[in-house]
mmCIF file of C-alpha atoms in Angstrom:
data_model
loop_
_atom_site.group_PDB
_atom_site.id
_atom_site.type_symbol
_atom_site.label_atom_id
_atom_site.label_comp_id
_atom_site.label_asym_id
_atom_site.label_seq_id
_atom_site.Cartn_x
_atom_site.Cartn_y
_atom_site.Cartn_z
ATOM 1 C CA MET U 260 251.465 134.435 57.525
ATOM 2 C CA LYS U 261 254.531 136.359 56.318
ATOM 3 C CA ALA U 262 252.431 139.500 55.640
ATOM 4 C CA ARG U 263 250.880 139.245 59.094
ATOM 5 C CA THR U 264 254.325 138.943 60.686
ATOM 6 C CA GLN U 265 255.537 142.025 58.795
ATOM 7 C CA LEU U 266 252.465 143.984 59.926
ATOM 8 C CA ILE U 267 253.166 143.076 63.551
ATOM 9 C CA VAL U 268 256.805 144.196 63.172
ATOM 10 C CA VAL U 269 255.745 147.532 61.627
ATOM 11 C CA LEU U 270 253.159 148.193 64.340
ATOM 12 C CA SER U 271 255.700 147.323 67.043
ATOM 13 C CA ALA U 272 258.215 149.740 65.518
ATOM 14 C CA LEU U 273 255.638 152.517 65.345
ATOM 15 C CA PHE U 274 254.706 151.936 68.967
ATOM 16 C CA LEU U 275 258.383 152.012 69.958
ATOM 17 C CA PHE U 276 259.007 155.269 68.083
ATOM 18 C CA ALA U 277 255.902 156.827 69.616
ATOM 19 C CA SER U 278 257.046 155.773 73.054
ATOM 20 C CA LEU U 279 260.506 157.207 72.461
ATOM 21 C CA GLY U 280 259.015 160.476 71.230
ATOM 22 C CA PHE U 281 256.795 160.630 74.286
ATOM 23 C CA ALA U 282 259.765 160.048 76.569
ATOM 24 C CA GLN U 283 261.843 162.718 74.850
ATOM 25 C CA GLY U 284 259.594 165.569 75.936
ATOM 26 C CA THR U 285 260.841 168.221 78.340
ATOM 27 C CA ALA U 286 261.358 166.647 81.749
ATOM 28 C CA VAL U 287 259.622 168.457 84.580
ATOM 29 C CA GLN U 288 261.935 170.278 87.003
ATOM 30 C CA ILE U 289 261.290 172.358 90.103
ATOM 31 C CA THR U 290 262.821 175.743 89.254
ATOM 32 C CA LYS U 291 261.988 177.719 92.411
ATOM 33 C CA GLY U 292 261.015 176.739 95.921
ATOM 34 C CA PRO U 293 259.233 175.105 97.545
ATOM 35 C CA VAL U 294 258.615 177.810 100.140
ATOM 36 C CA VAL U 295 256.162 178.088 103.016
ATOM 37 C CA GLU U 296 254.401 181.322 102.124
ATOM 38 C CA HIS U 297 252.048 181.447 105.109
ATOM 39 C CA THR U 298 251.300 179.587 108.331
ATOM 40 C CA ASP U 299 248.685 179.971 111.047
ATOM 41 C CA ALA U 300 247.276 177.654 113.681
ATOM 42 C CA ASN U 301 245.445 175.349 111.257
ATOM 43 C CA THR U 302 246.712 175.992 107.719
ATOM 44 C CA ALA U 303 249.853 176.494 105.661
ATOM 45 C CA VAL U 304 250.386 177.672 102.085
ATOM 46 C CA ILE U 305 253.216 176.040 100.129
ATOM 47 C CA ALA U 306 254.375 177.361 96.739
ATOM 48 C CA TRP U 307 256.871 176.392 94.063
ATOM 49 C CA SER U 308 257.483 176.786 90.321
ATOM 50 C CA THR U 309 258.233 174.307 87.530
ATOM 51 C CA ASN U 310 259.621 174.654 84.007
ATOM 52 C CA VAL U 311 256.559 173.038 82.360
ATOM 53 C CA SER U 312 252.891 172.641 83.282
ATOM 54 C CA ALA U 313 252.585 169.941 85.890
ATOM 55 C CA SER U 314 250.574 168.712 88.847
ATOM 56 C CA SER U 315 250.596 170.350 92.287
ATOM 57 C CA VAL U 316 250.819 167.801 95.089
ATOM 58 C CA VAL U 317 252.032 168.164 98.689
ATOM 59 C CA LYS U 318 252.700 165.104 100.839
ATOM 60 C CA TYR U 319 252.869 165.954 104.529
ATOM 61 C CA GLY U 320 252.665 164.665 108.080
ATOM 62 C CA THR U 321 254.120 164.976 111.577
ATOM 63 C CA ASP U 322 256.480 162.035 111.014
ATOM 64 C CA GLN U 323 259.346 162.826 108.628
ATOM 65 C CA GLY U 324 259.469 159.186 107.572
ATOM 66 C CA ASN U 325 255.728 158.847 106.958
ATOM 67 C CA LEU U 326 254.231 161.667 104.892
ATOM 68 C CA SER U 327 250.854 159.993 104.802
ATOM 69 C CA GLN U 328 248.595 162.985 104.073
ATOM 70 C CA THR U 329 248.066 164.700 100.716
ATOM 71 C CA ALA U 330 246.942 168.148 99.603
ATOM 72 C CA GLN U 331 246.742 169.145 95.963
ATOM 73 C CA MET U 332 245.394 171.556 93.389
ATOM 74 C CA PRO U 333 244.128 170.858 89.833
ATOM 75 C CA TRP U 334 246.729 169.859 87.239
ATOM 76 C CA GLY U 335 248.419 172.517 85.131
ATOM 77 C CA GLY U 336 250.419 175.707 85.361
ATOM 78 C CA LEU U 337 253.998 176.708 86.143
ATOM 79 C CA THR U 338 253.135 178.323 89.481
ATOM 80 C CA HIS U 339 252.003 175.865 92.128
ATOM 81 C CA ARG U 340 250.322 177.025 95.323
ATOM 82 C CA VAL U 341 248.693 174.505 97.666
ATOM 83 C CA THR U 342 246.863 175.218 100.928
ATOM 84 C CA VAL U 343 247.306 172.504 103.553
ATOM 85 C CA LYS U 344 244.279 172.541 105.888
ATOM 86 C CA ASN U 345 243.060 171.040 109.171
ATOM 87 C CA LEU U 346 246.472 171.148 110.823
ATOM 88 C CA GLU U 347 246.963 171.065 114.579
ATOM 89 C CA PRO U 348 248.173 174.219 116.360
ATOM 90 C CA GLY U 349 251.725 174.408 117.676
ATOM 91 C CA LYS U 350 253.020 171.361 115.820
ATOM 92 C CA THR U 351 255.935 170.716 113.506
ATOM 93 C CA TYR U 352 255.010 169.237 110.142
ATOM 94 C CA TYR U 353 257.193 167.774 107.390
ATOM 95 C CA PHE U 354 256.364 168.012 103.705
ATOM 96 C CA GLN U 355 257.544 167.160 100.198
ATOM 97 C CA VAL U 356 256.154 168.595 96.969
ATOM 98 C CA GLU U 357 255.638 166.631 93.761
ATOM 99 C CA SER U 358 254.952 167.841 90.222
ATOM 100 C CA GLY U 359 254.159 165.270 87.550
ATOM 101 C CA GLN U 360 254.043 166.074 83.837
ATOM 102 C CA ALA U 361 251.461 164.566 81.495
ATOM 103 C CA GLN U 362 252.157 166.416 78.240
ATOM 104 C CA GLY U 363 255.090 164.863 76.408
ATOM 105 C CA THR U 364 256.788 162.993 79.246
ATOM 106 C CA ASN U 365 256.059 160.756 82.201
ATOM 107 C CA THR U 366 258.604 162.456 84.454
ATOM 108 C CA THR U 367 257.966 163.630 88.021
ATOM 109 C CA ALA U 368 259.947 166.114 90.107
ATOM 110 C CA LYS U 369 260.117 165.847 93.885
ATOM 111 C CA SER U 370 261.625 168.232 96.403
ATOM 112 C CA ASN U 371 263.622 167.372 99.468
ATOM 113 C CA VAL U 372 261.649 166.947 102.682
ATOM 114 C CA SER U 373 261.259 170.291 104.490
ATOM 115 C CA GLN U 374 259.418 171.373 107.608
ATOM 116 C CA PHE U 375 257.248 174.131 109.078
ATOM 117 C CA SER U 376 255.519 174.755 112.397
ATOM 118 C CA THR U 377 251.948 175.893 112.880
ATOM 119 C CA LYS U 378 251.145 178.743 115.246
ATOM 120 C CA GLY U 379 250.183 177.834 118.773
ATOM 121 C CA GLY U 380 246.629 178.127 120.085
ATOM 122 C CA ASN U 381 244.989 181.450 119.262
ATOM 123 C CA GLU U 382 248.079 182.950 117.629
ATOM 124 C CA SER U 383 247.236 184.476 114.244
ATOM 125 C CA ALA U 384 249.089 184.181 110.972
ATOM 126 C CA SER U 385 252.535 185.728 111.247
ATOM 127 C CA ASN U 386 253.179 189.024 109.563
ATOM 128 C CA SER U 387 255.635 189.961 112.258
ATOM 129 C CA SER U 388 259.362 190.045 111.825
ATOM 130 C CA ASN U 389 261.898 187.348 112.497
ATOM 131 C CA GLY U 390 264.159 189.654 114.432
ATOM 132 C CA ASN U 391 264.444 192.752 112.249
ATOM 133 C CA ASN U 392 263.911 190.779 109.056
ATOM 134 C CA VAL U 393 260.531 192.251 108.118
ATOM 135 C CA PHE U 394 259.318 191.459 104.620
ATOM 136 C CA LYS U 395 257.661 194.407 102.880
ATOM 137 C CA ILE U 396 256.493 196.019 99.643
ATOM 138 C CA VAL U 397 258.941 198.834 98.867
ATOM 139 C CA ASN U 398 257.392 200.296 95.674
ATOM 140 C CA GLY U 399 253.859 200.350 94.321
ATOM 141 C CA PRO U 400 251.548 198.743 93.575
ATOM 142 C CA ALA U 401 250.750 200.720 90.434
ATOM 143 C CA VAL U 402 248.607 200.139 87.364
ATOM 144 C CA GLU U 403 251.257 200.443 84.670
ATOM 145 C CA HIS U 404 248.873 200.001 81.781
ATOM 146 C CA ALA U 405 245.100 199.828 81.442
ATOM 147 C CA GLY U 406 243.558 198.730 78.141
ATOM 148 C CA ASP U 407 239.997 197.919 77.263
ATOM 149 C CA THR U 408 240.278 194.232 78.212
ATOM 150 C CA ASN U 409 243.542 194.005 80.150
ATOM 151 C CA ALA U 410 245.686 195.787 82.711
ATOM 152 C CA THR U 411 249.193 195.383 84.127
ATOM 153 C CA VAL U 412 249.821 195.749 87.852
ATOM 154 C CA ALA U 413 253.395 196.147 89.149
ATOM 155 C CA TRP U 414 255.088 196.412 92.530
ATOM 156 C CA THR U 415 258.447 195.719 94.178
ATOM 157 C CA THR U 416 259.340 193.786 97.330
ATOM 158 C CA ASP U 417 262.563 193.790 99.321
ATOM 159 C CA ARG U 418 263.242 190.117 98.584
ATOM 160 C CA PRO U 419 262.019 187.278 96.331
ATOM 161 C CA SER U 420 258.377 186.400 96.952
ATOM 162 C CA SER U 421 255.098 185.465 95.302
ATOM 163 C CA SER U 422 253.257 187.638 92.764
ATOM 164 C CA VAL U 423 249.485 187.425 93.263
ATOM 165 C CA VAL U 424 246.770 189.934 92.339
ATOM 166 C CA LYS U 425 243.179 189.586 93.560
ATOM 167 C CA TYR U 426 240.693 191.674 91.587
ATOM 168 C CA GLY U 427 237.043 192.242 90.721
ATOM 169 C CA THR U 428 234.376 194.905 90.286
ATOM 170 C CA ASP U 429 233.371 194.802 93.973
ATOM 171 C CA PRO U 430 236.059 195.998 96.446
ATOM 172 C CA ASN U 431 234.549 193.686 99.068
ATOM 173 C CA ASN U 432 234.657 190.637 96.803
ATOM 174 C CA LEU U 433 237.905 190.378 94.829
ATOM 175 C CA SER U 434 236.980 186.973 93.491
ATOM 176 C CA GLN U 435 239.397 186.734 90.540
ATOM 177 C CA THR U 436 243.095 185.907 90.725
ATOM 178 C CA ALA U 437 246.078 186.506 88.433
ATOM 179 C CA GLN U 438 249.609 185.468 89.308
ATOM 180 C CA GLU U 439 253.153 184.893 88.117
ATOM 181 C CA PRO U 440 255.735 182.330 89.283
ATOM 182 C CA TRP U 441 257.206 182.688 92.770
ATOM 183 C CA GLY U 442 260.643 184.229 93.224
ATOM 184 C CA ALA U 443 260.749 187.808 91.854
ATOM 185 C CA THR U 444 261.415 191.109 93.600
ATOM 186 C CA THR U 445 259.956 193.079 90.693
ATOM 187 C CA HIS U 446 256.391 191.849 90.294
ATOM 188 C CA ARG U 447 254.436 192.436 87.109
ATOM 189 C CA VAL U 448 251.081 190.666 86.641
ATOM 190 C CA GLU U 449 248.698 191.011 83.704
ATOM 191 C CA LEU U 450 244.947 190.951 84.311
ATOM 192 C CA LYS U 451 243.116 189.596 81.259
ATOM 193 C CA ASN U 452 239.568 189.271 79.946
ATOM 194 C CA LEU U 453 238.388 192.502 81.570
ATOM 195 C CA GLN U 454 235.276 194.424 80.504
ATOM 196 C CA PRO U 455 235.824 197.729 78.628
ATOM 197 C CA GLY U 456 234.885 200.966 80.367
ATOM 198 C CA THR U 457 234.538 199.273 83.748
ATOM 199 C CA LYS U 458 235.796 200.198 87.202
ATOM 200 C CA TYR U 459 237.802 197.428 88.856
ATOM 201 C CA TYR U 460 239.472 197.043 92.244
ATOM 202 C CA PHE U 461 242.638 195.083 93.009
ATOM 203 C CA SER U 462 244.947 194.158 95.861
ATOM 204 C CA VAL U 463 248.398 192.598 95.612
ATOM 205 C CA HIS U 464 249.758 189.804 97.751
ATOM 206 C CA SER U 465 253.402 188.809 98.116
ATOM 207 C CA ALA U 466 254.269 186.045 100.540
ATOM 208 C CA GLN U 467 257.806 185.269 101.578
ATOM 209 C CA GLY U 468 259.463 182.019 102.422
ATOM 210 C CA LYS U 469 263.176 182.748 102.094
ATOM 211 C CA ASN U 470 264.661 184.062 105.388
ATOM 212 C CA ALA U 471 261.209 184.961 106.708
ATOM 213 C CA PRO U 472 258.862 181.963 106.587
ATOM 214 C CA GLY U 473 255.222 182.793 107.072
ATOM 215 C CA GLN U 474 255.531 186.523 106.417
ATOM 216 C CA ALA U 475 253.269 188.226 103.880
ATOM 217 C CA ALA U 476 252.724 191.716 102.500
ATOM 218 C CA ASP U 477 249.270 192.714 101.250
ATOM 219 C CA THR U 478 247.696 195.967 100.109
ATOM 220 C CA PRO U 479 244.108 197.217 100.534
ATOM 221 C CA PRO U 480 241.823 197.328 97.467
ATOM 222 C CA GLN U 481 242.673 200.072 94.960
ATOM 223 C CA PRO U 482 240.604 201.181 91.929
ATOM 224 C CA PHE U 483 241.404 201.439 88.237
ATOM 225 C CA GLU U 484 239.246 201.741 85.139
ATOM 226 C CA THR U 485 239.563 200.013 81.788
ATOM 227 C CA SER U 486 239.377 202.171 78.690
ATOM 228 C CA GLY U 487 236.205 202.213 76.632
ATOM 229 C CA GLY U 488 237.841 201.927 73.203
ATOM 230 C CA SER U 489 240.135 199.458 71.527
ATOM 231 C CA GLN U 490 243.357 201.013 72.813
ATOM 232 C CA ALA U 491 244.749 201.751 76.227
ATOM 233 C CA SER U 492 244.585 205.328 77.407
ATOM 234 C CA ASN U 493 247.822 207.252 77.104
ATOM 235 C CA SER U 494 246.235 210.486 78.187
ATOM 236 C CA GLY U 495 246.691 211.740 81.726
ATOM 237 C CA GLN U 496 243.826 211.564 84.170
ATOM 238 C CA GLY U 497 244.451 214.827 86.010
ATOM 239 C CA GLY U 498 248.216 214.167 86.154
ATOM 240 C CA SER U 499 251.292 214.903 84.089
ATOM 241 C CA GLN U 500 251.974 213.267 80.757
ATOM 242 C CA LEU U 501 254.626 210.540 81.060
ATOM 243 C CA ASN U 502 257.612 211.245 78.764
ATOM 244 C CA ILE U 503 261.087 209.881 78.135
ATOM 245 C CA THR U 504 263.188 212.991 78.763
ATOM 246 C CA ASN U 505 266.690 211.630 78.047
ATOM 247 C CA GLY U 506 267.944 208.691 76.019
ATOM 248 C CA PRO U 507 267.776 205.860 75.663
ATOM 249 C CA VAL U 508 271.555 205.411 75.333
ATOM 250 C CA VAL U 509 273.851 202.414 75.384
ATOM 251 C CA GLU U 510 276.171 203.420 78.229
ATOM 252 C CA HIS U 511 278.472 200.433 78.001
ATOM 253 C CA VAL U 512 279.035 197.509 75.656
ATOM 254 C CA ALA U 513 281.263 194.480 76.241
ATOM 255 C CA ASP U 514 281.471 191.144 74.475
ATOM 256 C CA THR U 515 278.633 189.486 76.440
ATOM 257 C CA ASN U 516 276.778 192.355 78.137
ATOM 258 C CA ALA U 517 275.535 195.913 77.631
ATOM 259 C CA THR U 518 273.976 198.635 79.782
ATOM 260 C CA VAL U 519 271.023 200.683 78.510
ATOM 261 C CA ALA U 520 269.900 203.887 80.291
ATOM 262 C CA TRP U 521 267.176 206.532 79.943
ATOM 263 C CA SER U 522 265.211 209.022 82.036
ATOM 264 C CA THR U 523 261.515 209.783 82.471
ATOM 265 C CA ASN U 524 259.754 212.769 84.019
ATOM 266 C CA LEU U 525 257.721 210.549 86.389
ATOM 267 C CA PRO U 526 258.486 207.354 88.341
ATOM 268 C CA ALA U 527 257.783 204.440 86.015
ATOM 269 C CA SER U 528 258.724 200.888 85.104
ATOM 270 C CA THR U 529 262.098 199.968 83.636
ATOM 271 C CA ILE U 530 261.880 197.388 80.827
ATOM 272 C CA VAL U 531 264.119 196.627 77.844
ATOM 273 C CA LYS U 532 263.041 194.316 75.011
ATOM 274 C CA TYR U 533 265.945 193.111 72.849
ATOM 275 C CA GLY U 534 267.101 190.557 70.299
ATOM 276 C CA THR U 535 269.048 190.068 67.079
ATOM 277 C CA ASP U 536 265.968 190.636 64.897
ATOM 278 C CA GLN U 537 264.565 194.158 65.129
ATOM 279 C CA ASN U 538 261.127 192.775 64.234
ATOM 280 C CA ASN U 539 261.254 190.163 66.993
ATOM 281 C CA LEU U 540 262.644 191.550 70.260
ATOM 282 C CA ASN U 541 261.911 188.345 72.128
ATOM 283 C CA GLN U 542 264.155 188.809 75.189
ATOM 284 C CA THR U 543 263.400 190.980 78.223
ATOM 285 C CA ALA U 544 265.498 192.617 80.943
ATOM 286 C CA GLN U 545 264.056 194.809 83.669
ATOM 287 C CA GLU U 546 264.628 196.540 86.990
ATOM 288 C CA ALA U 547 262.341 197.477 89.854
ATOM 289 C CA TRP U 548 259.389 199.795 89.256
ATOM 290 C CA GLY U 549 259.458 203.374 90.525
ATOM 291 C CA GLN U 550 262.521 205.213 89.164
ATOM 292 C CA THR U 551 262.954 208.281 86.964
ATOM 293 C CA THR U 552 266.518 207.256 86.028
ATOM 294 C CA HIS U 553 266.361 203.862 84.360
ATOM 295 C CA ARG U 554 269.407 201.632 83.918
ATOM 296 C CA VAL U 555 269.214 197.995 82.775
ATOM 297 C CA GLN U 556 271.992 195.491 82.097
ATOM 298 C CA LEU U 557 271.558 193.043 79.223
ATOM 299 C CA LYS U 558 273.431 189.819 79.988
ATOM 300 C CA ASN U 559 274.472 186.606 78.219
ATOM 301 C CA LEU U 560 274.859 188.319 74.825
ATOM 302 C CA LYS U 561 276.828 186.830 71.947
ATOM 303 C CA PRO U 562 280.153 188.491 71.100
ATOM 304 C CA ASN U 563 280.551 190.464 67.867
ATOM 305 C CA THR U 564 276.809 190.384 67.179
ATOM 306 C CA GLN U 565 274.318 193.032 66.049
ATOM 307 C CA TYR U 566 271.473 193.524 68.539
ATOM 308 C CA PHE U 567 268.401 195.772 68.637
ATOM 309 C CA PHE U 568 266.549 197.049 71.698
ATOM 310 C CA SER U 569 263.535 199.112 72.713
ATOM 311 C CA VAL U 570 262.807 200.669 76.110
ATOM 312 C CA HIS U 571 259.425 200.720 77.835
ATOM 313 C CA SER U 572 258.356 202.789 80.840
ATOM 314 C CA ALA U 573 254.786 202.569 82.081
ATOM 315 C CA GLN U 574 253.353 204.848 84.712
ATOM 316 C CA GLY U 575 250.712 204.306 87.330
ATOM 317 C CA ARG U 576 251.239 207.064 89.873
ATOM 318 C CA ASN U 577 249.493 210.335 88.857
ATOM 319 C CA ALA U 578 248.976 209.103 85.299
ATOM 320 C CA PRO U 579 247.280 205.670 85.251
ATOM 321 C CA GLY U 580 247.491 203.848 81.951
ATOM 322 C CA GLN U 581 250.232 206.026 80.435
ATOM 323 C CA LYS U 582 253.352 204.569 78.870
ATOM 324 C CA ALA U 583 256.403 205.791 76.953
ATOM 325 C CA GLU U 584 258.408 203.669 74.528
ATOM 326 C CA LYS U 585 261.352 204.119 72.158
ATOM 327 C CA GLY U 586 263.105 201.817 69.688
ATOM 328 C CA PRO U 587 264.181 199.585 68.156
ATOM 329 C CA ILE U 588 267.750 200.938 68.361
ATOM 330 C CA PRO U 589 270.830 199.001 67.162
ATOM 331 C CA PHE U 590 274.117 198.249 68.914
ATOM 332 C CA LYS U 591 276.881 195.704 68.397
ATOM 333 C CA THR U 592 278.717 193.680 71.029
ATOM 334 C CA ALA U 593 282.510 193.589 71.122
ATOM 335 C CA ALA U 594 284.683 190.781 69.873
ATOM 336 C CA PRO U 595 285.443 188.063 72.473
ATOM 337 C CA GLY U 596 287.471 189.431 75.363
ATOM 338 C CA GLN U 597 287.464 193.002 74.062
ATOM 339 C CA GLN U 598 285.730 196.152 75.238
ATOM 340 C CA ALA U 599 283.532 198.016 72.765
ATOM 341 C CA SER U 600 282.868 201.711 72.590
ATOM 342 C CA LYS U 601 279.311 202.950 72.864
#
C-alpha cells in the first residue's frame, strides 16, 4: 500500500510539472491589426498578425452585443486573413478576432470589437480614395532574386499594408500564394518550391486598413524565370550589371545606434544584416526598395560592443536576379552616453 501511495504521488507530481511546462509556453498575442483589408457588397477580408502560430477566427454580426456568426481559416501561421462571406449590402457589421494557441500554451488573444460597412447595392469593392487619401504602390514590384527553386519579390507602398504574392506558370491562373505578416511599407516575399528553368508569372496585392479601410493596390501579372542550375543568376539579361559603386561605410556611430550607407549603379534593395558574431549576422535592418543611394539605421545596439555587418542590394529592374553584397565589416559602438567616431 505504501509503494502504491508513493507511485500515485510521483505520477501526480509529474503531471503537475508537465502542466506547468505546458502553461509556460509563449502566450499568444495580437501584434498587428486587425484591419479590414477589403469590403464589397457581400464580403469583407479581415487580417491580423500574431507572435506565434495560432488559429484564425472572426466572430461577427450586426448587433455589437451578439457576435453570433463565425468565419475562420485553418489553424497555424503568424499572418491571419479571413474572408467573411454572405453579408448583406449597405449594412454595418461588428467583429472581433480570436487567435488560440495549441503548441505550448492554452492562451487565446482577442481583439476589441470593431466595425465595418458593406457597400450598398451594386457598388463594387472600393479602390477609391477616402478624400485624397489614396493608397498606392510607390515602388516595384521587382524580382530581387531568382534562384532555381526560389525567388524574392519586393515592392513598396505609401503606408503599412498586407504583403501577398499570387503566382503560377499560367498568367490567367495564379493559383499559388506567398505572404508575409500585415503591417510593412517595404514588402519582401519569398516564393519557394519553384521548378528550375521555368517561366512563372506573379502579381502583388497590398490591402490597406489604416486610414483607408477597404482600399487595395494590385498589379497585373508579370513574368520571371527561375535559373536552370543550382545557383541564382547574377548575370544580366540584356541589362547592366548591378554593382556597389561606393561603400559601404559606417557614417555615424553612437552608443545604441549606427548608420550604414552605400551606393549602387542601379535602383536596388537596401538591406543590412548585422550581429556581434561575424559568422552569424542574425539581425536585419532595411529601407524601401528602389534607391541607388542606400542608408540604413541600426537601432537598439548595445553600448561599447563590437558588431559586424554586411550589406545586400538586389536588383529586379533591367537586371532580374542580380545582387551585390559586401561584408562582414566590423564597427564598435560608443560607451554609454558618448558619441563615437566612424
